[in-house]
The first five atom37 places (N, CA, C, CB, O) and aatype in JSON, in Angstrom:
{
  "aatype": [12, 16, 15, 0, 6, 10, 6, 0, 19, 10, 2, 7, 5, 9, 19, 2, 13, 0, 18, 8, 15, 7, 11, 9, 6, 2, 7, 2, 16, 16, 18, 5, 15],
  "atom_mask": [
    [1, 1, 1, 1, 1],
    [1, 1, 1, 1, 1],
    [1, 1, 1, 1, 1],
    [1, 1, 1, 1, 1],
    [1, 1, 1, 1, 1],
    [1, 1, 1, 1, 1],
    [1, 1, 1, 1, 1],
    [1, 1, 1, 1, 1],
    [1, 1, 1, 1, 1],
    [1, 1, 1, 1, 1],
    [1, 1, 1, 1, 1],
    [1, 1, 1, 0, 1],
    [1, 1, 1, 1, 1],
    [1, 1, 1, 1, 1],
    [1, 1, 1, 1, 1],
    [1, 1, 1, 1, 1],
    [1, 1, 1, 1, 1],
    [1, 1, 1, 1, 1],
    [1, 1, 1, 1, 1],
    [1, 1, 1, 1, 1],
    [1, 1, 1, 1, 1],
    [1, 1, 1, 0, 1],
    [1, 1, 1, 1, 1],
    [1, 1, 1, 1, 1],
    [1, 1, 1, 1, 1],
    [1, 1, 1, 1, 1],
    [1, 1, 1, 0, 1],
    [1, 1, 1, 1, 1],
    [1, 1, 1, 1, 1],
    [1, 1, 1, 1, 1],
    [1, 1, 1, 1, 1],
    [1, 1, 1, 1, 1],
    [1, 1, 1, 1, 1]
  ],
  "atom_positions": [
    [[-135.02, -3.78, 112.99], [-134.7, -2.91, 111.9], [-134.15, -3.81, 110.62], [-133.59, -1.82, 112.42], [-133.42, -4.75, 110.94]],
    [[-134.4, -3.64, 109.33], [-133.87, -4.27, 108.24], [-132.76, -3.61, 107.7], [-134.79, -4.44, 107.3], [-132.57, -2.42, 107.97]],
    [[-131.89, -4.33, 106.87], [-130.74, -3.69, 106.61], [-130.79, -2.74, 105.48], [-129.79, -4.61, 106.4], [-129.76, -2.13, 105.18]],
    [[-132.17, -2.49, 104.67], [-132.92, -1.59, 103.95], [-133.34, -0.73, 104.42], [-133.73, -1.92, 103.45], [-133.33, 0.33, 103.79]],
    [[-133.97, -0.8, 105.92], [-134.23, 0.42, 107.13], [-133.02, 0.81, 107.43], [-134.97, 0.01, 108.58], [-133.1, 2.03, 107.28]],
    [[-132.18, 0.63, 107.69], [-131.22, 0.77, 108.54], [-130.43, 1.95, 107.69], [-130.45, -0.66, 108.88], [-129.9, 2.99, 108.06]],
    [[-130.59, 1.25, 106.21], [-129.34, 2.25, 105.16], [-130.71, 3.54, 104.86], [-128.5, 1.07, 102.98], [-130.34, 4.68, 105.14]],
    [[-131.7, 3.46, 104.5], [-132.72, 4.57, 104.24], [-132.69, 5.67, 105.7], [-134.44, 3.73, 103.98], [-132.98, 6.87, 105.59]],
    [[-132.35, 5.13, 106.86], [-131.89, 5.73, 107.96], [-130.49, 6.63, 107.43], [-131.63, 4.54, 109.11], [-130.46, 7.79, 107.01]],
    [[-129.57, 5.84, 107.6], [-128.09, 6.53, 107.22], [-128.4, 7.38, 106.08], [-126.81, 5.42, 106.77], [-128.05, 8.52, 106.37]],
    [[-128.83, 7.34, 105.04], [-129.14, 8.06, 103.84], [-129.79, 9.62, 104.31], [-130.25, 7.09, 102.93], [-129.35, 10.69, 103.9]],
    [[-130.87, 9.44, 105.23], [-131.5, 10.35, 105.38], [-130.53, 11.21, 106.47], [0.0, 0.0, 0.0], [-130.39, 12.41, 106.25]],
    [[-129.91, 10.67, 107.53], [-128.92, 11.3, 108.19], [-127.95, 12.35, 107.33], [-128.15, 10.22, 108.78], [-127.79, 13.54, 107.59]],
    [[-127.36, 11.6, 106.23], [-126.43, 12.33, 105.01], [-127.28, 13.48, 104.57], [-126.07, 11.27, 103.57], [-126.86, 14.64, 104.65]],
    [[-128.41, 13.22, 104.12], [-129.31, 14.42, 103.37], [-129.41, 15.28, 104.17], [-130.7, 14.16, 102.88], [-129.37, 16.43, 103.73]],
    [[-129.62, 15.06, 105.87], [-130.18, 16.16, 106.74], [-129.14, 16.78, 107.12], [-130.99, 15.8, 107.89], [-129.32, 17.95, 107.44]],
    [[-127.86, 16.28, 107.23], [-126.55, 17.0, 107.29], [-125.94, 18.18, 105.97], [-125.55, 15.74, 107.39], [-125.51, 19.32, 106.09]],
    [[-126.15, 17.23, 104.59], [-125.68, 18.45, 104.07], [-126.6, 19.1, 103.46], [-124.68, 18.34, 103.27], [-126.33, 19.54, 102.34]],
    [[-127.98, 19.35, 104.06], [-128.93, 20.52, 103.74], [-128.76, 21.53, 104.93], [-130.56, 20.0, 103.58], [-128.84, 22.75, 104.76]],
    [[-128.47, 20.82, 106.38], [-128.32, 21.73, 106.99], [-126.77, 22.54, 107.15], [-128.87, 21.28, 108.0], [-126.61, 23.64, 107.67]],
    [[-125.96, 21.89, 106.7], [-124.5, 22.38, 106.49], [-124.5, 23.5, 105.41], [-123.5, 21.12, 105.99], [-124.02, 24.63, 105.45]],
    [[-125.06, 22.94, 104.58], [-125.44, 24.05, 103.03], [-125.94, 25.52, 103.38], [0.0, 0.0, 0.0], [-125.75, 26.57, 102.77]],
    [[-126.87, 25.17, 104.91], [-127.42, 26.48, 104.92], [-126.6, 27.25, 105.65], [-128.73, 26.57, 105.42], [-126.84, 28.46, 105.71]],
    [[-125.62, 26.77, 106.26], [-124.64, 27.39, 107.26], [-123.3, 28.12, 106.35], [-124.05, 26.04, 108.38], [-122.28, 27.44, 106.2]],
    [[-123.35, 29.21, 105.91], [-122.26, 29.46, 105.04], [-120.81, 29.88, 106.07], [-122.8, 30.77, 103.94], [-119.81, 30.47, 105.64]],
    [[-120.98, 29.47, 107.27], [-119.79, 29.99, 107.77], [-118.85, 28.58, 107.74], [-120.01, 30.75, 109.32], [-119.1, 27.55, 108.35]],
    [[-117.67, 28.85, 106.85], [-116.92, 27.58, 106.69], [-115.99, 27.06, 108.23], [0.0, 0.0, 0.0], [-115.52, 25.96, 108.51]],
    [[-115.99, 28.21, 108.92], [-115.62, 27.61, 110.2], [-116.52, 27.1, 111.38], [-114.89, 28.46, 110.71], [-116.24, 27.19, 112.57]],
    [[-117.59, 26.57, 110.86], [-118.36, 26.27, 111.83], [-118.16, 24.11, 111.88], [-120.12, 27.12, 111.36], [-118.13, 23.23, 111.02]],
    [[-118.07, 24.13, 113.25], [-117.55, 22.78, 113.15], [-118.77, 21.85, 113.93], [-115.92, 22.68, 113.92], [-119.63, 22.39, 114.62]],
    [[-118.71, 20.51, 113.74], [-120.07, 19.6, 114.03], [-119.39, 18.95, 115.33], [-120.62, 18.29, 112.63], [-118.19, 18.71, 115.47]],
    [[-120.24, 18.77, 116.09], [-119.55, 17.58, 117.29], [-120.81, 16.71, 117.41], [-119.02, 18.31, 119.13], [-121.96, 17.14, 117.47]],
    [[-120.52, 15.7, 117.44], [-121.23, 14.43, 117.4], [-121.44, 13.53, 118.75], [-120.51, 13.64, 116.43], [-122.05, 12.47, 118.69]]
  ]
}
């Protein structure tokens, strides 16, 4: 995997996290990684 591909994957994860966390309106929701 090239650095560009890795960056794309990380950016995709950030977008997915923002999208899903935005759908959840409960501010007390915690995320376990």
